[in-house]
Short mmCIF file of C-alpha atoms and ligand atoms in Angstrom, two decimals:
data_model
loop_
_atom_site.label_atom_id
_atom_site.label_comp_id
_atom_site.label_asym_id
_atom_site.label_seq_id
_atom_site.Cartn_x
_atom_site.Cartn_y
_atom_site.Cartn_z
CA MET A 248 78.92 117.39 115.91
CA ARG A 249 81.63 114.99 114.09
CA PRO A 250 84.88 116.09 112.90
CA ILE A 251 85.03 117.45 109.33
CA ARG A 252 86.35 114.61 107.42
CA PRO A 253 88.31 115.73 104.46
CA THR A 254 87.91 114.02 101.06
CA ASN A 255 90.90 112.13 99.60
CA GLN A 256 92.36 114.78 97.17
CA ARG A 257 95.20 112.82 95.79
CA PRO A 258 94.93 113.00 92.04
CA SER A 259 93.37 109.53 91.48
CA ARG A 260 91.29 109.22 88.65
CA LYS A 261 89.01 106.84 90.51
CA ASN A 262 88.63 108.70 93.51
CA GLY A 263 85.82 111.29 92.81
CA PRO A 264 85.46 114.56 91.73
CA ALA A 265 87.81 116.40 94.40
CA ALA A 266 90.83 115.16 92.71
CA PHE A 267 89.51 116.59 89.29
CA LEU A 268 88.74 119.75 90.98
CA LEU A 269 92.20 119.69 92.44
CA LEU A 270 94.02 119.17 88.99
CA ALA A 271 91.84 121.55 86.92
CA ALA A 272 92.40 124.20 89.61
CA LEU A 273 96.08 123.43 88.97
CA ALA A 274 95.99 123.13 85.47
CA GLY A 275 94.13 126.66 84.99
CA THR A 276 96.67 128.71 86.78
CA ALA A 277 99.46 130.52 85.16
CA VAL A 278 103.10 129.45 85.76
CA ILE A 279 104.87 131.82 88.16
CA SER A 280 107.75 133.21 86.51
CA PRO A 281 111.26 132.41 87.88
CA GLY A 282 112.22 135.37 89.99
CA ALA A 283 108.61 136.09 91.01
CA ARG A 284 107.78 136.94 94.56
CA ALA A 285 105.52 134.75 96.76
CA ASP A 286 102.19 135.71 98.14
CA SER A 287 102.41 138.69 100.41
CA ALA A 288 104.53 138.40 103.52
CA SER A 289 101.80 138.86 105.88
CA ASP A 290 100.08 135.93 104.18
CA HIS A 291 103.07 133.56 105.40
CA ARG A 292 102.91 135.32 108.57
CA ALA A 293 99.34 134.74 109.30
CA GLY A 294 99.53 131.09 108.29
CA MET A 295 102.58 130.48 110.55
CA ALA A 296 100.93 132.19 113.43
CA THR A 297 97.69 130.09 113.13
CA LEU A 298 99.94 126.94 113.55
CA THR A 299 101.70 128.43 116.62
CA ASP A 300 98.10 129.26 118.30
CA LEU A 301 96.78 125.79 117.33
CA LYS A 302 99.87 124.28 118.68
CA ALA A 303 99.71 126.30 121.88
CA ALA A 304 95.88 125.21 122.08
CA ILE A 305 96.99 121.60 122.00
CA THR A 306 99.64 121.92 124.42
CA SER A 307 97.62 123.33 127.02
CA ILE A 308 95.18 120.49 127.15
CA VAL A 309 97.94 118.01 126.73
CA GLN A 310 99.87 119.55 129.68
CA ALA A 311 96.79 119.63 132.11
CA ASN A 312 95.88 115.70 131.01
CA ASP A 313 99.63 114.84 131.88
CA SER A 314 99.72 116.71 135.11
CA PHE A 315 97.84 114.21 137.11
CA ALA A 316 96.33 117.29 139.08
CA THR A 317 93.18 116.50 141.14
CA ASP A 318 92.45 120.36 141.36
CA ARG A 319 89.57 121.22 138.99
CA ASN A 320 90.80 124.57 138.58
CA VAL A 321 93.51 123.32 137.07
CA TYR A 322 91.49 121.65 134.13
CA HIS A 323 89.13 124.59 133.91
CA ARG A 324 91.93 127.24 133.38
CA ALA A 325 93.75 124.64 130.74
CA SER A 326 90.62 124.37 128.60
CA GLN A 327 90.12 128.13 128.97
CA ARG A 328 93.55 128.71 127.67
CA ALA A 329 93.09 126.65 124.87
CA ILE A 330 90.06 128.52 123.86
CA ASN A 331 91.97 131.77 124.25
CA ALA A 332 94.76 130.58 122.04
CA LEU A 333 92.16 129.49 119.35
CA GLU A 334 89.90 132.58 119.57
CA GLY A 335 92.02 135.51 120.56
CA THR A 336 91.43 138.18 122.82
CA HIS A 337 88.27 139.13 120.57
CA GLY A 338 86.67 135.92 120.85
CA PRO A 339 83.19 135.51 122.39
CA ASP A 340 84.50 132.92 125.00
CA TYR A 341 87.81 134.76 125.65
CA ARG A 342 88.50 134.96 129.49
CA PRO A 343 91.75 137.00 130.25
CA ALA A 344 91.81 135.52 133.68
CA ALA A 345 93.05 132.16 132.20
CA GLY A 346 95.92 133.69 130.37
CA THR A 347 96.81 133.73 126.52
CA PRO A 348 99.23 131.12 125.24
CA GLY A 349 98.70 132.37 121.78
CA ASP A 350 98.62 135.92 120.45
CA ALA A 351 95.86 138.22 120.39
CA LEU A 352 94.28 137.42 117.11
CA GLY A 353 94.05 133.63 117.86
CA ALA A 354 94.17 130.67 115.28
CA ILE A 355 90.74 131.52 114.19
CA GLY A 356 91.27 135.13 113.91
CA HIS A 357 94.46 134.60 111.39
CA ILE A 358 92.30 132.27 109.53
CA ASP A 359 89.41 134.71 109.31
CA ALA A 360 91.80 137.48 108.09
CA LEU A 361 93.43 135.22 105.39
CA LEU A 362 89.89 133.93 104.06
CA HIS A 363 88.47 137.74 104.15
CA ARG A 364 89.62 138.61 100.57
CA LYS A 365 88.94 138.53 96.99
CA GLY A 366 90.06 135.19 94.76
CA THR A 367 90.06 131.87 95.99
CA PRO A 368 93.96 130.95 96.59
CA VAL A 369 94.41 127.16 96.75
CA TRP A 370 94.93 127.16 100.45
CA ALA A 371 91.32 128.69 101.07
CA ALA A 372 89.68 125.20 100.96
CA PRO A 373 92.10 123.64 103.72
CA LEU A 374 92.10 126.75 105.80
CA ASP A 375 88.37 126.76 105.75
CA SER A 376 88.02 123.03 106.97
CA ALA A 377 90.84 123.89 109.64
CA GLU A 378 88.75 126.63 111.05
CA ALA A 379 85.70 124.67 111.01
CA ASN A 380 87.36 122.13 113.12
CA MET A 381 88.71 124.63 115.37
CA ARG A 382 85.29 126.01 116.18
CA ALA A 383 84.01 122.68 116.87
CA ALA A 384 86.83 122.32 119.23
CA ALA A 385 86.27 125.38 121.01
CA ALA A 386 82.73 124.17 121.61
CA TYR A 387 84.01 120.98 123.23
CA LEU A 388 86.47 123.12 125.39
CA LEU A 389 83.90 125.17 126.66
CA ASP A 390 82.20 121.99 128.06
CA ALA A 391 85.44 121.11 129.24
CA SER A 392 85.95 124.44 131.01
CA HIS A 393 83.01 124.01 133.09
CA ALA A 394 83.27 120.27 133.56
CA ARG A 395 82.19 119.20 137.32
CA SER A 396 84.26 115.85 137.09
CA LEU A 397 87.62 114.59 135.64
CA ILE A 398 85.80 112.06 133.54
CA ARG A 399 83.91 114.65 131.96
CA PHE A 400 86.82 117.04 131.42
CA GLN A 401 88.70 114.22 129.74
CA LEU A 402 85.64 113.12 127.45
CA ALA A 403 85.27 116.63 126.36
CA THR A 404 88.87 117.38 125.94
CA SER A 405 89.72 114.06 123.90
CA ARG A 406 86.79 115.18 121.36
CA ALA A 407 88.22 118.63 121.05
CA LEU A 408 91.70 117.32 120.59
CA THR A 409 90.32 114.93 117.70
CA TYR A 410 89.04 118.35 116.02
CA LEU A 411 92.57 119.98 116.89
CA GLU A 412 94.52 117.27 115.42
CA VAL A 413 92.43 117.32 112.10
CA ALA A 414 92.79 121.25 111.92
CA ARG A 415 96.75 120.82 112.50
CA GLY A 416 96.87 117.83 110.02
CA ARG A 417 100.40 116.74 108.37
CA PRO A 418 102.77 117.80 106.15
CA THR A 419 102.76 114.90 104.09
CA GLU A 420 99.21 115.38 103.07
CA VAL A 421 97.98 117.96 100.20
CA GLY A 422 94.46 119.11 100.56
CA ALA A 423 92.03 119.36 103.07
CA LEU A 424 93.54 116.39 104.94
CA GLY A 425 96.84 118.31 105.24
CA GLY A 426 95.17 120.91 107.67
CA MET A 427 97.68 123.90 108.69
CA GLU A 428 100.96 121.78 108.40
CA GLY A 429 100.12 120.42 105.13
CA THR A 430 98.95 123.83 103.61
CA LEU A 431 102.36 125.41 104.97
CA ALA A 432 104.14 122.72 103.74
CA ASN A 433 102.66 122.48 100.30
CA THR A 434 101.30 125.64 99.08
CA VAL A 435 102.69 129.08 98.74
CA LEU A 436 101.27 130.16 102.14
CA GLY A 437 104.52 128.07 103.36
CA VAL A 438 106.83 130.46 101.31
CA PRO A 439 108.55 133.03 103.71
CA ALA A 440 108.89 136.54 103.03
CA GLY A 441 111.66 137.67 100.79
CA ALA A 442 112.27 134.24 99.40
CA ALA A 443 113.30 133.46 95.82
CA VAL A 444 110.39 131.68 94.21
CA GLU A 445 111.06 129.94 90.80
CA ASN A 446 108.99 127.82 88.51
CA GLY A 447 107.77 124.68 90.24
CA CYS A 448 107.76 122.76 86.87
CA SER A 449 111.50 122.90 86.55
CA ARG A 450 114.77 122.24 88.75
CA PRO A 451 116.03 125.10 90.79
CA SER A 452 118.43 127.41 89.17
CA SER A 453 119.45 129.17 92.40
CA ALA A 454 119.22 128.38 96.05
CA PRO A 455 117.90 128.89 98.40
CA SER A 456 114.46 128.97 96.30
CA TYR A 457 111.03 127.59 96.45
CA GLY A 458 109.53 126.03 93.23
CA VAL A 459 105.79 127.14 92.88
CA HIS A 460 103.24 126.20 90.21
CA GLY A 461 99.51 127.07 90.57
CA GLY A 462 99.97 128.14 93.90
CA TYR A 463 101.48 124.85 95.11
CA LEU A 464 104.80 124.39 96.44
CA ALA A 465 106.68 121.56 94.54
CA TRP A 466 110.02 122.02 95.88
CA ILE A 467 112.38 123.70 98.37
CA ALA A 468 116.10 124.08 97.48
CA VAL A 469 118.88 124.95 99.86
CA PRO A 470 122.75 125.13 99.18
CA ALA A 471 124.59 122.17 99.78
CA SER A 472 127.08 124.14 101.45
CA ALA A 473 127.96 124.07 105.21
CA GLY A 474 125.93 125.77 107.59
CA THR A 475 122.61 125.93 108.77
CA HIS A 476 119.67 126.51 106.48
CA SER A 477 116.37 127.41 107.52
CA LEU A 478 113.20 126.07 106.04
CA GLY A 479 109.95 127.57 105.93
CA GLU A 480 107.71 124.82 107.43
CA THR A 481 108.38 121.09 108.06
CA SER A 482 108.72 119.28 104.53
CA GLY A 483 106.28 116.60 103.86
CA GLY A 484 108.59 115.05 101.19
CA HIS A 485 110.02 111.51 101.48
CA SER A 486 113.19 112.15 99.49
CA LEU A 487 116.08 114.71 99.14
CA ILE A 488 118.02 115.12 96.07
CA VAL A 489 121.60 116.50 95.98
CA GLU A 490 122.32 117.92 92.56
CA HIS A 491 124.89 120.51 91.05
CA GLY A 492 125.72 121.81 94.66
CA VAL A 493 121.86 121.94 95.76
CA ILE A 494 119.78 119.99 98.03
CA VAL A 495 116.07 119.88 96.77
CA LEU A 496 113.40 118.84 98.96
CA PRO A 497 110.51 117.87 96.97
CA THR A 498 107.15 118.32 98.93
CA ALA A 499 104.10 116.06 99.08
CA ALA A 500 102.69 118.26 96.37
CA ALA A 501 105.36 117.28 93.89
CA ALA A 502 103.60 114.75 92.20
CA LEU A 503 100.54 116.65 91.81
CA VAL A 504 102.46 119.55 90.53
CA ALA A 505 104.32 117.57 88.01
CA LYS A 506 101.01 116.47 86.63
CA ALA A 507 99.72 119.97 86.21
CA CYS A 508 102.96 120.77 84.61
CA ARG A 509 102.41 118.32 82.06
CA THR A 510 98.84 119.24 81.48
CA HIS A 511 99.99 123.01 81.08
CA ALA A 512 102.91 122.12 78.81
CA ALA A 513 100.47 120.03 76.44
CA ALA A 514 98.10 123.20 76.46
CA THR A 515 100.99 125.30 75.51
CA PRO A 516 101.69 125.54 71.85
CA GLU A 517 105.38 126.31 72.05
CA PRO A 518 107.50 123.83 74.06
CA ALA A 519 108.76 125.19 77.48
CA PRO A 520 112.30 125.94 77.60
CA ARG A 521 114.31 123.23 78.89
CA ASN A 522 116.23 123.72 82.26
CA THR A 523 119.86 123.47 81.88
CA ALA A 524 120.52 122.51 85.32
CA GLY A 525 118.98 118.95 84.89
CA PRO A 526 116.10 117.02 83.64
CA ALA A 527 113.08 119.49 83.76
CA ALA A 528 109.52 119.01 82.98
CA ILE A 529 108.36 115.96 80.88
CA PRO A 530 109.85 116.52 77.51
CA ALA A 531 107.61 117.42 74.80
CA MET A 532 106.21 115.05 72.39
CA ALA A 533 108.13 113.06 69.88
CA ILE A 534 107.10 113.07 66.28
CA PRO A 535 106.72 109.38 65.31
CA THR A 536 109.23 108.23 62.60
CA PRO A 537 108.77 105.22 60.42
CA ALA A 538 112.04 104.02 62.42
CA ASN A 539 110.12 103.92 65.81
CA ARG A 540 107.06 102.29 64.37
CA ALA A 541 108.71 98.80 64.78
CA PRO A 542 108.41 97.99 68.44
CA PRO A 543 111.84 97.85 69.84
CA ALA A 544 113.17 95.47 72.26
CA LEU A 545 114.14 97.68 75.31
CA TYR A 546 114.70 95.18 78.26
CA THR A 547 115.52 91.48 79.30
CA LYS A 548 112.99 89.01 80.20
CA ALA A 549 114.78 88.46 83.43
CA GLN A 550 114.39 91.88 84.19
CA ALA A 551 110.82 92.04 83.64
CA ALA A 552 110.33 89.32 85.88
CA ALA A 553 112.51 91.11 88.63
CA GLY A 554 110.10 94.14 88.05
CA ALA A 555 106.83 91.86 88.34
CA ARG A 556 108.15 91.02 91.90
CA LEU A 557 108.87 94.31 92.77
CA PHE A 558 105.33 95.66 91.34
CA ALA A 559 103.74 93.08 93.62
CA VAL A 560 105.51 94.71 96.65
CA THR A 561 105.53 98.67 96.10
CA CYS A 562 103.05 99.43 93.52
CA VAL A 563 99.97 96.79 93.39
CA ALA A 564 98.27 98.28 96.28
CA CYS A 565 97.22 101.44 94.00
CA HIS A 566 97.41 100.10 90.59
CA GLY A 567 96.10 96.42 90.87
CA ALA A 568 97.17 92.90 90.43
CA ASN A 569 96.41 93.13 86.84
CA LEU A 570 97.73 96.73 86.22
CA GLN A 571 94.07 97.54 85.49
CA GLY A 572 94.21 100.33 87.98
CA THR A 573 92.28 100.51 91.09
CA ALA A 574 92.72 103.51 93.60
CA ALA A 575 95.19 104.79 90.92
CA PRO A 576 95.20 104.80 87.27
CA ALA A 577 95.70 101.85 84.90
CA VAL A 578 99.66 101.22 84.28
CA ALA A 579 98.96 98.99 81.18
CA GLY A 580 96.68 97.50 78.84
CA THR A 581 93.78 99.11 77.16
CA ASP A 582 93.16 101.85 79.42
CA PHE A 583 96.60 102.78 79.91
CA LEU A 584 97.39 102.84 76.23
CA LYS A 585 94.65 105.37 75.64
CA THR A 586 96.29 107.67 78.20
CA VAL A 587 99.58 107.35 76.55
CA GLU A 588 98.07 108.03 73.18
CA LYS A 589 96.08 110.85 74.47
CA ASN A 590 99.09 112.62 76.06
CA GLY A 591 101.47 111.56 73.23
CA TRP A 592 103.81 110.09 75.93
CA THR A 593 107.22 109.01 75.16
CA LEU A 594 109.08 106.31 76.80
CA GLU A 595 111.05 109.32 78.46
CA ALA A 596 107.91 110.69 79.85
CA LEU A 597 107.02 107.35 81.11
CA ARG A 598 110.23 106.76 82.69
CA TYR A 599 110.36 110.42 84.27
CA LEU A 600 106.91 109.64 85.91
CA VAL A 601 107.90 106.34 87.33
CA PHE A 602 111.45 107.37 88.44
CA ASN A 603 110.48 110.45 89.77
CA ASN A 604 106.91 110.25 91.12
CA MET A 605 106.12 106.71 91.87
CA PRO A 606 105.56 104.99 94.16
CA PHE A 607 103.01 108.12 94.58
CA ASN A 608 103.42 107.83 98.55
CA ALA A 609 107.16 107.65 98.36
CA PRO A 610 108.70 109.05 95.12
CA ARG A 611 112.26 108.32 94.48
CA SER A 612 112.62 105.58 97.27
CA LEU A 613 113.77 102.92 95.13
CA SER A 614 117.23 102.57 93.49
CA PRO A 615 117.59 103.43 89.72
CA SER A 616 118.18 99.71 88.92
CA GLN A 617 114.87 98.66 90.45
CA TYR A 618 113.13 101.75 88.75
CA ALA A 619 114.63 100.23 85.18
CA GLU A 620 113.24 96.71 86.44
CA LEU A 621 110.00 98.14 86.96
CA LEU A 622 110.26 99.91 83.56
CA ALA A 623 111.02 96.61 81.94
CA PHE A 624 107.93 95.08 83.65
CA LEU A 625 105.66 97.91 82.34
CA LEU A 626 106.95 97.58 78.97
CA ALA A 627 106.52 93.66 78.99
CA SER A 628 102.78 94.20 80.53
CA ASN A 629 102.06 96.46 77.48
CA CYS A 630 103.19 93.82 74.96
CA TYR A 631 106.58 95.42 74.15
CA PRO A 632 109.04 92.77 72.96
CA ALA A 633 112.08 91.44 75.28
CA GLY A 634 115.50 91.55 73.84
CA SER A 635 119.16 90.81 75.06
CA LYS A 636 119.81 94.09 76.53
CA PRO A 637 118.36 95.46 79.85
CA PHE A 638 116.64 98.47 80.16
CA PRO A 639 119.09 100.94 81.61
CA ALA A 640 119.14 102.62 85.10
CA ALA A 641 120.56 105.79 83.51
CA ASP A 642 118.49 107.96 81.25
CA ASP A 643 118.76 107.84 77.50
CA PRO A 644 118.34 110.81 75.36
CA ALA A 645 116.82 108.57 72.62
CA PHE A 646 113.92 107.58 74.77
CA ALA A 647 112.53 111.10 74.00
CA GLN A 648 112.20 110.27 70.50
CA LEU A 649 110.23 106.83 71.28
CA LYS A 650 106.57 107.66 71.07
CA LEU A 651 104.74 104.64 73.21
CA GLY A 652 101.50 103.54 72.03
CA PRO A 653 99.78 99.91 71.35
CA VAL A 654 102.29 97.32 69.90
CA PRO A 655 100.83 96.39 66.48
CA GLY A 656 100.15 92.72 65.83
CA PRO A 657 97.88 90.16 67.55
CA HIS A 658 98.50 89.77 71.14
CA PRO A 659 96.90 86.40 71.96
CA ASN A 660 98.19 86.02 75.42
CA ALA A 661 96.78 89.51 76.50
CA ASN A 662 94.25 89.34 79.22
CA GLN A 663 90.82 91.13 79.37
CA PHE A 664 92.40 94.32 80.44
CA GLY A 665 94.93 93.98 77.22
CA VAL A 666 97.61 93.62 79.58
CA CYS A 667 100.32 90.92 78.30
CA PRO A 668 101.83 88.14 80.70
CA THR A 669 105.57 88.71 81.54
CA GLY A 670 106.21 85.08 82.28
C1 HEC B 93 100.17 104.85 96.89
C2 HEC B 93 99.54 104.91 95.61
C3 HEC B 93 100.53 104.64 94.43
C4 HEC B 93 101.43 103.67 94.61
C5 HEC B 93 102.00 102.78 95.79
C6 HEC B 93 102.15 103.86 93.19
N1 HEC B 93 101.39 104.49 92.40
FE1 HEC B 93 101.71 104.93 90.51
N2 HEC B 93 100.16 106.24 90.44
C7 HEC B 93 99.48 106.71 91.42
C8 HEC B 93 98.58 107.64 91.32
C9 HEC B 93 97.42 108.40 92.10
C10 HEC B 93 98.72 107.97 89.79
C11 HEC B 93 98.23 109.16 89.14
C12 HEC B 93 99.26 110.40 89.33
C13 HEC B 93 98.98 111.43 88.58
O1 HEC B 93 97.99 111.70 87.88
O2 HEC B 93 99.87 112.43 88.51
C14 HEC B 93 99.83 107.06 89.40
C15 HEC B 93 100.52 107.02 88.17
C16 HEC B 93 101.17 106.15 87.66
C17 HEC B 93 101.52 105.98 86.23
C18 HEC B 93 101.23 106.93 85.06
C19 HEC B 93 99.58 106.26 84.76
C20 HEC B 93 98.66 107.49 84.55
O3 HEC B 93 97.92 107.12 83.75
O4 HEC B 93 98.88 108.54 84.84
C21 HEC B 93 102.55 104.77 86.40
C22 HEC B 93 102.97 104.45 85.00
C23 HEC B 93 102.95 104.37 87.85
N3 HEC B 93 102.02 105.32 88.42
C24 HEC B 93 103.59 103.52 87.89
C25 HEC B 93 103.64 102.89 89.35
C26 HEC B 93 104.71 102.10 89.74
C27 HEC B 93 105.60 101.46 88.73
C28 HEC B 93 104.57 102.23 90.92
C29 HEC B 93 105.58 101.31 91.88
C30 HEC B 93 106.90 101.38 92.20
C31 HEC B 93 103.51 102.87 91.50
N4 HEC B 93 103.05 103.51 90.56
C32 HEC B 93 103.29 102.92 92.85
C33 HEC B 93 99.52 105.93 92.77
C34 HEC B 93 100.32 105.15 93.13
#
């Protein structure tokens, strides 16, 4: 048996069908209206109980390994306790004598109860693979519970632990790789009973609240007032935004949701109402006017050069040295400008995406002036002319009127990807 290796479900266009499926699922689901309630409270409780049982199983084995005990019974009992935590009192291998560190249903029992229903919530797939991994772990734990030597016990439990760690996952990962932690941190399953649920495509209008779109959790908002505020599950986000007396914790699913929100907005005839609390979803397309057909000078040469250096450190791994796209889509040149035209992106849309969602693995981790340098570099690489005024670190409402696209005229220095040099 090998651990179930979840496929990479990041929304990269070059990473295979999983990403498309995930995005399609997101785009197809209706926006939960503000004020709506989360999935049933029992779903959340079952999700949390699964994680608790899973952790209990892991602890049982780790403690036995750390105890340096020489008595075989200590190992056998620890393995059996871990099985009990996974399978619960109704499991085929449950042995009451070893004790039950989890609850009666066990981690697998909770997942079975969650999956035994109509419809396919976004958390079904990761829970499915978490369950498969837990069953594989239980099989090795059974070997460990009969092991005749310390070495055999250690071999069997280290295999079991590998499966259990994959099932546990991490809050920074969305999809199968996220396991239980990622699912609780990034989907509605992590929203506690009675919590206020808002539209994950917008900024919070109240706190505490949970921003949800298409079954995914985009952010958690807590009041920026004194006191202890409890969170549903560990947040897998990389940043924390304080605005209008509210602390917003974007989850690891935030970038994914932002993309789905854009797709959703594009498919919706009337523009979504702008949230007055701050910059909401990507603004709707601007109508091109003759005035913005002439390519404007939006940045300085020096700024683009600084952006190029920054890109080589923070962006190149995913977008490629020629900005042609490798693991992630192209960000300049022919391929990129096709996307830009197809989506009707304005400068505001591009700015929003880069400032808020990039780098994909650490959104909002750079300073506004660094993001401005990166924008300058992206504009230069897309053959927009340099000028005397730097690209501003602060947002400019005029950007929402500026539609991006191929800059007219010949670009003799552009490379085979249609990317203009910045030097
Ligand atoms: C860990 C990989 C990763 C890193 C690092 C990264 N990106 Fe991205 N980027 C992505 C992915 C994946 C997408 C597609 C996201 C989506 O579709 O929502 C993307 C999309 C983009 C886009 C929009 C392109 C399009 O067609 O959707 C731009 C522009 C962009 N990134 C700029 C940057 C910049 C600038 C940096 C450096 C600060 C950066 N990225 C760092 C992964 C990355």
